Structure formats: structure tokens, C-alpha cells
Coordinates of C-alpha atoms and ligand atoms in Angstrom, one line a residue:
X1 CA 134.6 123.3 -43.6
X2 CA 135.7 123.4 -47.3
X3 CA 134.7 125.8 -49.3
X4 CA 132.8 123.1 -51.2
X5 CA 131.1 121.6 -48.5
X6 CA 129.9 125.3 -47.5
X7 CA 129.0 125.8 -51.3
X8 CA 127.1 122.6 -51.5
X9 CA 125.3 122.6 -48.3
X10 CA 123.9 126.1 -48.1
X11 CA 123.1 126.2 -44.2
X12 CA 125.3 124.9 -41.8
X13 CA 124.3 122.0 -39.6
X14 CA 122.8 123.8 -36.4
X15 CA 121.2 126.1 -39.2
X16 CA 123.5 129.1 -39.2
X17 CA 125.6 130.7 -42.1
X18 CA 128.6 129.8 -43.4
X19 CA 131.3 132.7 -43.1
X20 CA 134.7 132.9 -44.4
X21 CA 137.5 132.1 -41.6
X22 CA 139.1 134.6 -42.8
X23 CA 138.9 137.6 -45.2
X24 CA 142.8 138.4 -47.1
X25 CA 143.2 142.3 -47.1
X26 CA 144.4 143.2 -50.5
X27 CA 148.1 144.3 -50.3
X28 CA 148.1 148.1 -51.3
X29 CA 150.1 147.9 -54.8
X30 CA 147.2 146.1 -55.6
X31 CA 144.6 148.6 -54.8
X32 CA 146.5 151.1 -56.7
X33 CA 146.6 149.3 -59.7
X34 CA 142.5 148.3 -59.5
X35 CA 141.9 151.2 -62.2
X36 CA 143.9 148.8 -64.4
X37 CA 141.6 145.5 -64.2
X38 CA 139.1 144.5 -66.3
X39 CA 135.7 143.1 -64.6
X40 CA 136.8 139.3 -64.8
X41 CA 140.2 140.4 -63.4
X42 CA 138.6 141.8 -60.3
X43 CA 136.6 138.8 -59.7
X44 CA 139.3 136.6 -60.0
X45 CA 141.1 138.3 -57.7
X46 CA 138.7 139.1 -55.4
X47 CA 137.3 135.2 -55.1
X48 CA 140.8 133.6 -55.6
X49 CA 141.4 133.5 -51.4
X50 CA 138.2 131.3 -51.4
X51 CA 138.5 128.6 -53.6
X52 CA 142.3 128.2 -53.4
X53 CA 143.3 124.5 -52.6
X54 CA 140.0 123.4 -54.6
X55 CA 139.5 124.6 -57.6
X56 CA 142.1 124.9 -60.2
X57 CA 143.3 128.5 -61.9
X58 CA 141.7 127.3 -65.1
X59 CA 138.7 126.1 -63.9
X60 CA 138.1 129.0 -61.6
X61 CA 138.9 131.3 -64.3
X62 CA 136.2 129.6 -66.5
X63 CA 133.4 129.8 -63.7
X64 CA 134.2 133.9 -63.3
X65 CA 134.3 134.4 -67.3
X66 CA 131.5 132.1 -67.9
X67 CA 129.3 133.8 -65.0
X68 CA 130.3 137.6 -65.7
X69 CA 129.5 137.8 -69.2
X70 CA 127.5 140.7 -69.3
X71 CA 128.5 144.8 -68.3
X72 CA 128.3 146.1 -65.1
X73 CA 129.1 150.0 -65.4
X74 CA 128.9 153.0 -63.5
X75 CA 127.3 155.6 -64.8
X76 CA 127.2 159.3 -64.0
X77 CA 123.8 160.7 -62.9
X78 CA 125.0 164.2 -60.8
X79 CA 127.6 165.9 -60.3
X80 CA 129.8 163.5 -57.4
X81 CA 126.7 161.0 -57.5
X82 CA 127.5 157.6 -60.0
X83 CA 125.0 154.3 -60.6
X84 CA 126.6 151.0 -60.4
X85 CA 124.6 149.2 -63.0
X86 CA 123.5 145.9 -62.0
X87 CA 121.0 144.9 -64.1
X88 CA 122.9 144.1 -67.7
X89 CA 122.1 140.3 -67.0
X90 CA 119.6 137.6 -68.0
X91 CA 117.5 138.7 -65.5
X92 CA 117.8 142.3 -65.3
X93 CA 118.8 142.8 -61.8
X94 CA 121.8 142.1 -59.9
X95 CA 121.3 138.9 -58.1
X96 CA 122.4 137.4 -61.8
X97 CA 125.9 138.3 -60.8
X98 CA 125.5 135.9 -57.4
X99 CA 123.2 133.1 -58.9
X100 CA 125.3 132.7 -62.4
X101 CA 128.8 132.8 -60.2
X102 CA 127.1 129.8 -57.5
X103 CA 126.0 128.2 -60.4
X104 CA 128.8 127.3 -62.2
X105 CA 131.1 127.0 -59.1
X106 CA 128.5 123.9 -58.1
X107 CA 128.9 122.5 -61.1
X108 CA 132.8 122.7 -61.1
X109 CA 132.8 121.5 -57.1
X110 CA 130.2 119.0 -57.1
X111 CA 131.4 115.6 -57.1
X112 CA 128.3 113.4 -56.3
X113 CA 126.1 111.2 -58.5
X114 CA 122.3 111.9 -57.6
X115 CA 121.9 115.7 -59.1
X116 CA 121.8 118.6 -56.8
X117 CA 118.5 119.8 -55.9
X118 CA 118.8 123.8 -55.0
X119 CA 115.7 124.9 -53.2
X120 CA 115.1 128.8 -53.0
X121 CA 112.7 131.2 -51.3
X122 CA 112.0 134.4 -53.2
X123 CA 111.1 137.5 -53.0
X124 CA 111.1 138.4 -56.4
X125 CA 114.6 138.7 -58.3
X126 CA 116.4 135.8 -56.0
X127 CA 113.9 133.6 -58.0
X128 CA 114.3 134.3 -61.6
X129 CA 118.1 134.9 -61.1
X130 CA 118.5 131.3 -59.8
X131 CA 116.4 129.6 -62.5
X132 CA 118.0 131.3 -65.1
X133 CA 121.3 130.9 -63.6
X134 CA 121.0 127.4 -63.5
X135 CA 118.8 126.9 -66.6
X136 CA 120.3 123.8 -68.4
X137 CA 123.4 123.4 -65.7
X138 CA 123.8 119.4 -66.0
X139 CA 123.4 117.2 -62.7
X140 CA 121.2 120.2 -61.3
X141 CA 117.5 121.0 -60.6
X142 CA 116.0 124.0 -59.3
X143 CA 112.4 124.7 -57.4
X144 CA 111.7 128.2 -56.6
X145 CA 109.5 129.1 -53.8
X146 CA 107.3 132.5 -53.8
X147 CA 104.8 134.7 -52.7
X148 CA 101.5 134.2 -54.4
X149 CA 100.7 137.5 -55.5
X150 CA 103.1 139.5 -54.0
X151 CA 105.9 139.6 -57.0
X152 CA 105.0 141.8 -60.1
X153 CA 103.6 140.8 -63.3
X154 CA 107.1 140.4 -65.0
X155 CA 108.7 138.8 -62.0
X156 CA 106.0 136.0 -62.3
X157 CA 106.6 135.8 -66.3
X158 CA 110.6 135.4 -65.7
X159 CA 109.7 133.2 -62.5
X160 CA 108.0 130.9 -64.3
X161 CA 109.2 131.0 -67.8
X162 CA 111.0 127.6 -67.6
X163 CA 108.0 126.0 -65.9
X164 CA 106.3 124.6 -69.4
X165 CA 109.6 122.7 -70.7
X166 CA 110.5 119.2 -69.2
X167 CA 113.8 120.7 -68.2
X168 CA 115.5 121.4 -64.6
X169 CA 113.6 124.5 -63.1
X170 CA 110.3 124.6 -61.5
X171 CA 108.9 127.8 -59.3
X172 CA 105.7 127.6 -57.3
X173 CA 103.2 130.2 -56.0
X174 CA 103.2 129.5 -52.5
X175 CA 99.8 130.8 -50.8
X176 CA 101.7 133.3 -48.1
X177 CA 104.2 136.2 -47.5
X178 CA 108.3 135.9 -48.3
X179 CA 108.4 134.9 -44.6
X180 CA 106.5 132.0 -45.3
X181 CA 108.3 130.8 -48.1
X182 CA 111.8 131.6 -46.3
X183 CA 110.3 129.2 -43.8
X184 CA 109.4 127.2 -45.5
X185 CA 112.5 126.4 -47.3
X186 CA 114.3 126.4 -43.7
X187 CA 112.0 123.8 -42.8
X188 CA 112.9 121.5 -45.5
X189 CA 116.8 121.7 -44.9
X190 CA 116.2 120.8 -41.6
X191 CA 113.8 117.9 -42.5
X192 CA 116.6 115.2 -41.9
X193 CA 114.4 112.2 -43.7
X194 CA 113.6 114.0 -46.4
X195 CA 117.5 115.3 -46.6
X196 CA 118.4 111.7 -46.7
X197 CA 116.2 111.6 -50.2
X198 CA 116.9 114.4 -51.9
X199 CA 120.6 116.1 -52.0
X200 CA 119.2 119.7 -51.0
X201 CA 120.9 122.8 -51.2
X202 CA 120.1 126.2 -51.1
X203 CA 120.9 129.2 -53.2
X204 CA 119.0 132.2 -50.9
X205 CA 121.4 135.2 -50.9
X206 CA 122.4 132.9 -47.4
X207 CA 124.5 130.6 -49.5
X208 CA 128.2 131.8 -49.5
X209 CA 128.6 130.7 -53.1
X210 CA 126.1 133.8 -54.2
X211 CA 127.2 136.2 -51.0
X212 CA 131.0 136.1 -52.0
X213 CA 130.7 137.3 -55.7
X214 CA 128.8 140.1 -54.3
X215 CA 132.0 141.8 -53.3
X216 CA 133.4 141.6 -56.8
X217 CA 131.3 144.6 -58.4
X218 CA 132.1 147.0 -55.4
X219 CA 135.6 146.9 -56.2
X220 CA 134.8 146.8 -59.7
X221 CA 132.7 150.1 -59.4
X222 CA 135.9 151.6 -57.7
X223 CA 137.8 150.1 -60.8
X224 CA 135.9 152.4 -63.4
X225 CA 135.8 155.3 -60.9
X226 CA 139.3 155.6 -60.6
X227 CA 139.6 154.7 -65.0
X228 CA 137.2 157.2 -66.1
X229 CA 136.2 159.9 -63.3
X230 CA 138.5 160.9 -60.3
X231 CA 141.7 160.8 -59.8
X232 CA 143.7 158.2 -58.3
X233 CA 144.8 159.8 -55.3
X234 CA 140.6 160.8 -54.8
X235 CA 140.0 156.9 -55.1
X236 CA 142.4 156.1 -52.6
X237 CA 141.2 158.4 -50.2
X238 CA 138.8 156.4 -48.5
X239 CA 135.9 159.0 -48.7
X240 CA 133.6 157.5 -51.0
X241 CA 130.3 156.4 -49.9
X242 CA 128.8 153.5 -51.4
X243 CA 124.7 152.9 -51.0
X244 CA 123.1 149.4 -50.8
X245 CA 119.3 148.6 -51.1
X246 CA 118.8 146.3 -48.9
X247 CA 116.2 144.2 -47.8
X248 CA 117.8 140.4 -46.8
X249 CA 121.1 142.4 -46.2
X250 CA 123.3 140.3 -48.5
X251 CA 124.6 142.5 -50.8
X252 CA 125.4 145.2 -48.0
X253 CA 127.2 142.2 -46.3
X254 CA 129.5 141.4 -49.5
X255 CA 130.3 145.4 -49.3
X256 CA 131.0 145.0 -46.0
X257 CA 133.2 142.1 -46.6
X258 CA 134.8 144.1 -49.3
X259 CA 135.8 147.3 -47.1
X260 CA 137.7 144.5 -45.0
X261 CA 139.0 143.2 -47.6
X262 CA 140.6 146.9 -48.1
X263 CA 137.7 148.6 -50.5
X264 CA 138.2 152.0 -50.2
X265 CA 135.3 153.7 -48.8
X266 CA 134.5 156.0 -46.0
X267 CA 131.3 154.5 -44.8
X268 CA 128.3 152.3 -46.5
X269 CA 124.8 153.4 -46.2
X270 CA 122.2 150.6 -45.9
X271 CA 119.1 152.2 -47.5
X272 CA 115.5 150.5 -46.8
X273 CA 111.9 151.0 -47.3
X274 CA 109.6 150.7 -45.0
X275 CA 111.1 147.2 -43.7
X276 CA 113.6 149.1 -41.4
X277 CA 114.6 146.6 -38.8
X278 CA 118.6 147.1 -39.5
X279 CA 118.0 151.3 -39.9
X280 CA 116.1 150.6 -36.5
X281 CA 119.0 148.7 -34.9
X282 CA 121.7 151.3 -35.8
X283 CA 120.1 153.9 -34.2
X284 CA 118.3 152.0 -31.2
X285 CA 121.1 149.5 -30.9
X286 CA 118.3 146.1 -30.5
X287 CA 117.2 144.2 -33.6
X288 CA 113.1 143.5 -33.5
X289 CA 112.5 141.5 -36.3
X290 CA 108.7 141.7 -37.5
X291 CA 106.6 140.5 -40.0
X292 CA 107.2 142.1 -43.7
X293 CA 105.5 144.9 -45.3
X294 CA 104.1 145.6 -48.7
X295 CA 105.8 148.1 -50.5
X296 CA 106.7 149.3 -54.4
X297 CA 110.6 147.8 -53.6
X298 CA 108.9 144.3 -53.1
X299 CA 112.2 142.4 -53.6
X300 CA 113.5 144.2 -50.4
X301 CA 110.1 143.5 -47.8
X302 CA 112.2 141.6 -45.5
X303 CA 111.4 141.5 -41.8
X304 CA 114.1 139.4 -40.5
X305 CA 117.0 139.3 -42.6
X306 CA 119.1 136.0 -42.4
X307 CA 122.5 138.2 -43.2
X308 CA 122.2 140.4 -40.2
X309 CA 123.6 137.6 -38.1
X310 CA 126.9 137.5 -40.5
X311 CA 126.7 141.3 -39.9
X312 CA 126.7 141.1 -36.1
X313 CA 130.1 138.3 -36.9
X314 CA 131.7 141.0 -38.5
X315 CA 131.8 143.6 -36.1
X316 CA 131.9 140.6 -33.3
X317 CA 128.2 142.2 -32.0
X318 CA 129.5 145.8 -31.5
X319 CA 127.0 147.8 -33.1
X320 CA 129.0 150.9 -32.6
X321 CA 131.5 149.5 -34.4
X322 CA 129.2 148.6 -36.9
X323 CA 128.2 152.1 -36.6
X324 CA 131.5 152.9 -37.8
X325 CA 131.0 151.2 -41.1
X326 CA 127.3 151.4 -42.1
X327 CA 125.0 154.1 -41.6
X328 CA 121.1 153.6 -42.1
X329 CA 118.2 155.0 -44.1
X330 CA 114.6 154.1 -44.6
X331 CA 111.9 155.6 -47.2
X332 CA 108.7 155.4 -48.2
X333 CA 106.7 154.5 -51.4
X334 CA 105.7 158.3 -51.9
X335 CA 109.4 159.7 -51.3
X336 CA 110.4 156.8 -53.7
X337 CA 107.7 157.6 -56.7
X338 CA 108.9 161.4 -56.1
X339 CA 112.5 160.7 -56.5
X340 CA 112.0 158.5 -59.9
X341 CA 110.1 161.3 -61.3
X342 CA 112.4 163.7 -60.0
X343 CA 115.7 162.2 -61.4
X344 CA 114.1 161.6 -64.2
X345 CA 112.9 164.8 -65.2
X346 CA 116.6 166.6 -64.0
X347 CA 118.9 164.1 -64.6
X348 CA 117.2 162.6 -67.5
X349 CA 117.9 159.1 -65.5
X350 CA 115.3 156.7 -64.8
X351 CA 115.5 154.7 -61.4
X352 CA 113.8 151.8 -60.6
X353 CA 112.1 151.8 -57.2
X354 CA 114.9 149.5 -55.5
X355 CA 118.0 152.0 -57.0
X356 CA 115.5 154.8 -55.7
X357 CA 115.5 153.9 -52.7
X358 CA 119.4 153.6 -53.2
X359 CA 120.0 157.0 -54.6
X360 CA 117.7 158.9 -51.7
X361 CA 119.6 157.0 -49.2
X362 CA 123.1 158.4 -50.4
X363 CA 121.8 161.6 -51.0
X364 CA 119.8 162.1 -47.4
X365 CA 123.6 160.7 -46.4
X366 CA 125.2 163.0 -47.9
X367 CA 123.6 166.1 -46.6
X368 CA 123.2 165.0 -43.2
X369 CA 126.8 164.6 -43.2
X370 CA 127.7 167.6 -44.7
X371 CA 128.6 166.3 -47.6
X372 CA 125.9 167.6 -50.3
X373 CA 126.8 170.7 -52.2
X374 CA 128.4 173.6 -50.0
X375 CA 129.0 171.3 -47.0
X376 CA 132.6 171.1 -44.8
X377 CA 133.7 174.5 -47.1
X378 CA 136.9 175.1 -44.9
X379 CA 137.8 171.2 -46.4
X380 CA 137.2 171.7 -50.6
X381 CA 138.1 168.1 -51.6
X382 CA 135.0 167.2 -48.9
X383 CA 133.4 169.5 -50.0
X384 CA 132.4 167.9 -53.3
X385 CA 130.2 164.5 -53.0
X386 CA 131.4 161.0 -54.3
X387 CA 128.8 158.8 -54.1
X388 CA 127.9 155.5 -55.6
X389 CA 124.9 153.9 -55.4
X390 CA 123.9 150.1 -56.3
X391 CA 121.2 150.1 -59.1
X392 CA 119.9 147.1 -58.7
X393 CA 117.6 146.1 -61.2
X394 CA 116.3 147.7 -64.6
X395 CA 113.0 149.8 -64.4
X396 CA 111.5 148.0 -67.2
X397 CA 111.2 145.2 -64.5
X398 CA 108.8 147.6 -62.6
X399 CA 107.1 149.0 -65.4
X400 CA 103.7 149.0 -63.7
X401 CA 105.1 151.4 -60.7
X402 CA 107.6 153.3 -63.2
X403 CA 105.5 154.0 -66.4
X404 CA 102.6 155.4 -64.5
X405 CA 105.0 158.1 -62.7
X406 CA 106.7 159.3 -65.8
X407 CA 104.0 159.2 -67.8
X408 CA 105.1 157.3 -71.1
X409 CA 106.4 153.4 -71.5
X410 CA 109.6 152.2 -70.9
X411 CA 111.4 149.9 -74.0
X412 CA 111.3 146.5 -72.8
X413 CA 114.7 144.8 -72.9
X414 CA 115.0 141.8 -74.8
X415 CA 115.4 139.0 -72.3
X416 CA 112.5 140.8 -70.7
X417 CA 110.5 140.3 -74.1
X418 CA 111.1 136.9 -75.0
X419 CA 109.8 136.3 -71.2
X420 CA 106.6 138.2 -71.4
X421 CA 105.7 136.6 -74.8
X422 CA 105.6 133.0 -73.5
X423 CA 102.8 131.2 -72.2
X424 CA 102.2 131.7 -68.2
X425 CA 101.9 128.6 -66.5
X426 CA 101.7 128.4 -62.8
X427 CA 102.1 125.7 -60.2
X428 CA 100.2 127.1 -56.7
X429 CA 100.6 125.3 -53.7
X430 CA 99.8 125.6 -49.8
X431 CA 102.3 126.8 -47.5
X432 CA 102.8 123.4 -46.1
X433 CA 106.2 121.4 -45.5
X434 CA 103.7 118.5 -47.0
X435 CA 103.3 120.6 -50.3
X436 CA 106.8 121.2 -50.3
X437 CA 107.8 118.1 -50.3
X438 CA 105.4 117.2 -52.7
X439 CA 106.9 119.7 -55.1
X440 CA 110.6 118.1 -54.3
X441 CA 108.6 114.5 -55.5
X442 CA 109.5 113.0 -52.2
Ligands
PLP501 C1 117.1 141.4 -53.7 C2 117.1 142.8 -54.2 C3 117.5 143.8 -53.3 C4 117.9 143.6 -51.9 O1 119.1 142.9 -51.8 P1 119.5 142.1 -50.4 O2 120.8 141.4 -50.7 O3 118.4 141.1 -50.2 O4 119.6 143.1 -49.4 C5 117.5 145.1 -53.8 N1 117.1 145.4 -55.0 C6 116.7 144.4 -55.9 C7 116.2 144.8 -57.2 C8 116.6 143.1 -55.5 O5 116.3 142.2 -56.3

């Protein structure tokens, strides 16, 4: 397949996910000189092997400047611990950085004349990331599918903020769980009548066009580390550990992708809540999908996660060689409320419950490998931590959980603002393929 093909169509004919043939490891100069590249640089170096052959320099530089227009630092929290800040973007968390990349490469790859009608399932932040991403995107339309009443206040205001206007975003309030609406959604691409009326695609974190520019900010994070806070030789060590929330497993899966690509890190740790079927499977060696539970990290209740099948292609179904690569975590609400007032009361940083989740799962890493403070002493440079974990969205998003456990309000960021103070209007329908296609106007 091309990569536009894979782009366009989302899900593959037979219904599985498009993977990259083949993944280009990074000749070593150019690791070495990573410290050196700005955040558009990285990106276009990273996604060049993909689009190669289809898109032009120019044009491919315009989608990664156009898309990455916002700041994606990492911060220092503890000694040896950093946050990679995701959540600079329209939508405050980091599936902007996928859904504004896809986006725009659509737009620069699709060739046909009827627009291109993406249809997503959401848990939360997919949702809002899409419509915003393709808010106003000519020859495109966009209907969101979630979970009546299991996405926050402020998810549902940025869900449904473009729902009044006549323009080219619609989300619905599907009566059911993520599951439903990821069925949902699967249903419809393999609807082959209704495929023949509508030019479907998807933009779930299954879609290769949002999966692939996931891998830019982990090498981006190892960028600024190496810039600003250990030394070059420390970077290229390959003993940094790198913590993903995860919940449909695509972000860990770009990280993965990365580390093949040459990413320097010692090992990722794939941090859950209480949704631990991948956690489950690295220690028991079977994946038992279930249904999905409610927690406070409600953009990462997932009980099967479609990227767990591209995980099982990467290590060719050898879960210890997965082992090798990722290890796993799992937390609950009350250990994630603790650590937000915890690290906020210490560190003076305050977590939303996703990047909790993130943070305890590199720390409980860390010191079960020996890593924390006084661990491996007859080996100094071990000794110390370096850890990164993925904040993934801003805590003003989850105000309601946040604000109650510190105590006093969180400043609401402007894009948040401007969606909180519009009207709410929203569109409810059954989970039914008939409503579904009703909502597609077919
Ligand atoms: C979607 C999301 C996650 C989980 O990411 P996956 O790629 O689905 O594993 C984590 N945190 C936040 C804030 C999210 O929106």
C-alpha cells in the first residue's frame, strides 16, 4: 500500500492496521547531533521515511510546521525525573500533535472529489483533538462518536464546541461505553453499501497518519534532554526510561516504533489504571481483553486496545521479547489522587490524572529496578534516575478531579475558556449502526 492509501483508508480491508514495511534506523551521526534540532526538524526527519516518493519536501515541510505550531517541553519535576509536556495545543492534551499532523497530511494526499468523511470513536481527548484538528480543513468533515456521560464536563464543551456552526464537525453522545462507540465505528467501515456512499475514513489513534507523528516528541524529548540537562554521552547511553499512559496503546506503540528507529532508551514503561489487560499480558504472557472500567484517567478506560495487535507485529508475537522493551504498571484512582497532591505539595507540580498515572508508573519502575535514589551504588552513573514521563494533557482539563484534591482552582487556559463560554449543544443518539448512519446522512 501507499502511504496515502493507508492514510486515507484508516483500516485495512480485512479490518487490521496498517504498519510500516519498514522502520529506517537513524544512522548514529544523526542521533548525536539530535540535541541540535529544533522540534519541526525532528519531525521532519523522523516522518520523512514515510512519505517519501509522495509528498514533496516543501509540502511535507508545510504539513509538520503547520501541525506543530505550539511547544512541547520537558520540564524538570525531581531530581533525574522530567515531564514531556504534551498539552500546549488547541486542545490541551497530546493527541493534538497526531490529529493536527493527519489532518493536514489528508489534505496534502487526498486527491478525490466527494470530501473525506473522517469518523471517530472517542474516549475523551481523541474527540476534541480531531474536530479541532480538522476544524475548517476544506474537502473534509468530521463526526465524533462518544460516550454519553462518561467524558468530563470540559471534554463535552470542547467535544461539542463546533456543533452549533453550519461548518464541518459534528460529535454525538452515543447512549453506551467507549467500546460501543469503537464498535460502532468499526461497524460502519465495514458497512460496504454505506462505504460505497460516503468516502469514510478514520482518524482513531488506529490510523497510521496520527500513530506515526507520535514518535516525533519522543525523540524530541531526548532532543531537549541532551540541550539543557545531561550530558551527551548520558543521552546516548541508552539508560533512560521513558513512561507512557496508556489506555488504546498508541502512543506507547509510536515509542516503541521510535526505540527501533534508534531512540535511545533502556526500556519503556506502559503505565495503566485500572484497565490492565497489556500490564496483565506482560506478566501472564495471554491477552484477556474485557469490558472497560470507570476510572478518574477516563481517556485511558480501554479494554481491548486496537494497538496491541501492532505491538504483538513488532516483537513478531514474542512477549519476552516484548518484555525486553516495555515493562508494565497499573494504579488506581486513590494512588492517583495521592500522587497529584503529593507532587504538588513537594514538587510544587501539578499532574493531571493521566500524567499521574505516568509519573507513578516510572517511579514504582524505577525503584523496583533499583533505580530510585541509593539503588545499584557499586554503578554511580545508575545510580542516579533519568526518567521521562509523557504528560499528557493539562490539569485544567480535569478540573473537577484536580481542584477538589488540592484544594484551590486551577487557571483555566484560554482555548479551554473560549470553549467553556459557548453555548452546549448536544446531538444524542442510540448505539445503533441505523443511528450512525443516520448521523453520516446516508
Ligand atoms: C488518549 C489519552 C491517553 C492514552 O493514550 P493511548 O494512545 O490511547 O494509549 C492518555 N492520556 C490522555 C490525556 C489521553 O487523552
Amino acid at each position: 500500500m501507499s502511504f496515502q492509501t493507508a492514510l486515507l483508508e484508516g483500516l485495512a480491508p480485512d479490518g487490521g492496521l496498517y504498519v510500516p514495511e519498514t522502520i529506517e534506523r537513524w544512522p548514529a551521526g544523526e542521533l548525536a547531533r539530535l540535541p541540535h534540532r529544533t522540534l519541526t526538524e525532528v519531525a521532519y526527519r523522523a516522518l520523512r521515511p514515510y512519505t517519501r516518493g509522495e509528498l514533496d519536501a516543501s509540502a511535507f515541510e508545510a504539513v509538520v510546521v503547520e501541525a506543530l505550531n505550539f511547544p512541547i517541553p520537558v520540564v524538570p519535576v525531581e531530581p533525574g525525573i522530567y515531564a514531556l509536556e504534551l498539552f500546549h495545543g488547541p486542545t490541551l492534551a497530546f493527541k493534538d500533535v497526531g490529529a493536527r499532523t493527519m489532518a493536514r497530511l489528508m489534505a496534502a494526499l487526498d486527491t478525490g472529489d466527494q470530501a473525506l468523511t473522517v469518523l471517530a470513536a472517542t474516549s475523551g481527548d481523541t474527540g476534541s483533538a480531531v474536530a479541532h484538528a480538522f476544524h475548517r480543513v476544506p474537502h473534509t468533515r468530521v463526526v465524533v462518536l462518544y460516550p454519553e456521560g462518561r467524558v468530563s464536563p470540559t471534554q463535552e464543551a470542547q467535544l461539542t464546541m463546533f456543533n452549533a456552526e453550519e461548518g464541518n464537525v459534528r460529535a454525538y453522545a452515543v447512549a453506551g461505553s467507549f467500546d460501543d462507540c469503537h464498535r460502532l465505528t468499526r461497524e460502519a467501515f465495514g458497512d460496504a453499501a454505506l462505504r460505497r456512499r460516503v468516502r469514510l475514513t478514520s482518524a482513531n489513534s488506529v490510523n497510521i497518519g496520527r500513530l506515526l507523528p507520535q514518535m516525533v516528541y519522543y525523540f524530541h524529548a531526548l532532543a531537549q534532554l541532551g540541550r539543557t540537562f545531561v550530558s551527551p554521552a548520558r543521552l546516548l547511553s541508552t539508560d533512560i526510561v521513558v513512561c507512557t499512559p496508556s489506555g488504546n496503546f498508541g502512543n506507547l506503540t509510536a515509542g516503541l516504533m521510535a526505540k527501533r528507529a534508534g531512540l535511545p532508551v533502556a526500556r519503556f514503561v506502559a503505565a495503566t489504571n485500572a484497565n490492565d489487560v497489556v500490564p496483565e499480558y506482560l506478566s501472564s504472557g495471554r491477552f484477556e481483553p474485557r469490558p472497560s472500567v470507570r476510572t478518574i484517567a477516563n481517556a485511558m478506560d480501554v479494554g481491548h486496545p486496537s494497538n496491541f495487535e501492532r505491538m504483538t507485529w513488532l516483537y513478531d508475537g514474542d512477549v519476552d521479547a516484548m518484555r525486553a522493551d516495555v515493562a508494565g504498571t497499573r494504579h488506581q484512582d486513590d494512588e492517583v489522587r495521592a500522587t497529584i497532591a503529593k507532587v504538588y505539595e513537594t514538587r510544587g507540580y501539578l499532574l493531571d490524572p493521566h500524567s499521574a498515572i505516568a509519573y507513578l508508573g516510572l517511579k514504582s519502575y524505577l525503584a523496583q529496578s533499583g533505580r530510585g535514589a541509593g539503588g545499584l551504588r557499586d554503578d554511580p552513573a545508575a545510580a542516579t534516575p533519568l526518567g521521562v514521563f509523557l504528560a499528557t494533557a493539562h490539569p485544567a482539563k480535569f478540573g473537577e478531579i484536580v481542584e477538589p484534591i488540592i484544594g484551590r482552582p486551577i487557571q483555566t487556559p484560554a482555548p479551554l475558556a473560549e470553549a467553556l463560554a459557548r453555548p452546549r449543544h448536544i446531538l444524542r443518539i442510540g448505539a445503533s449502526l441505523d443511528a450512525v448512519r443516520e448521523a453520516l446522512g446516508v
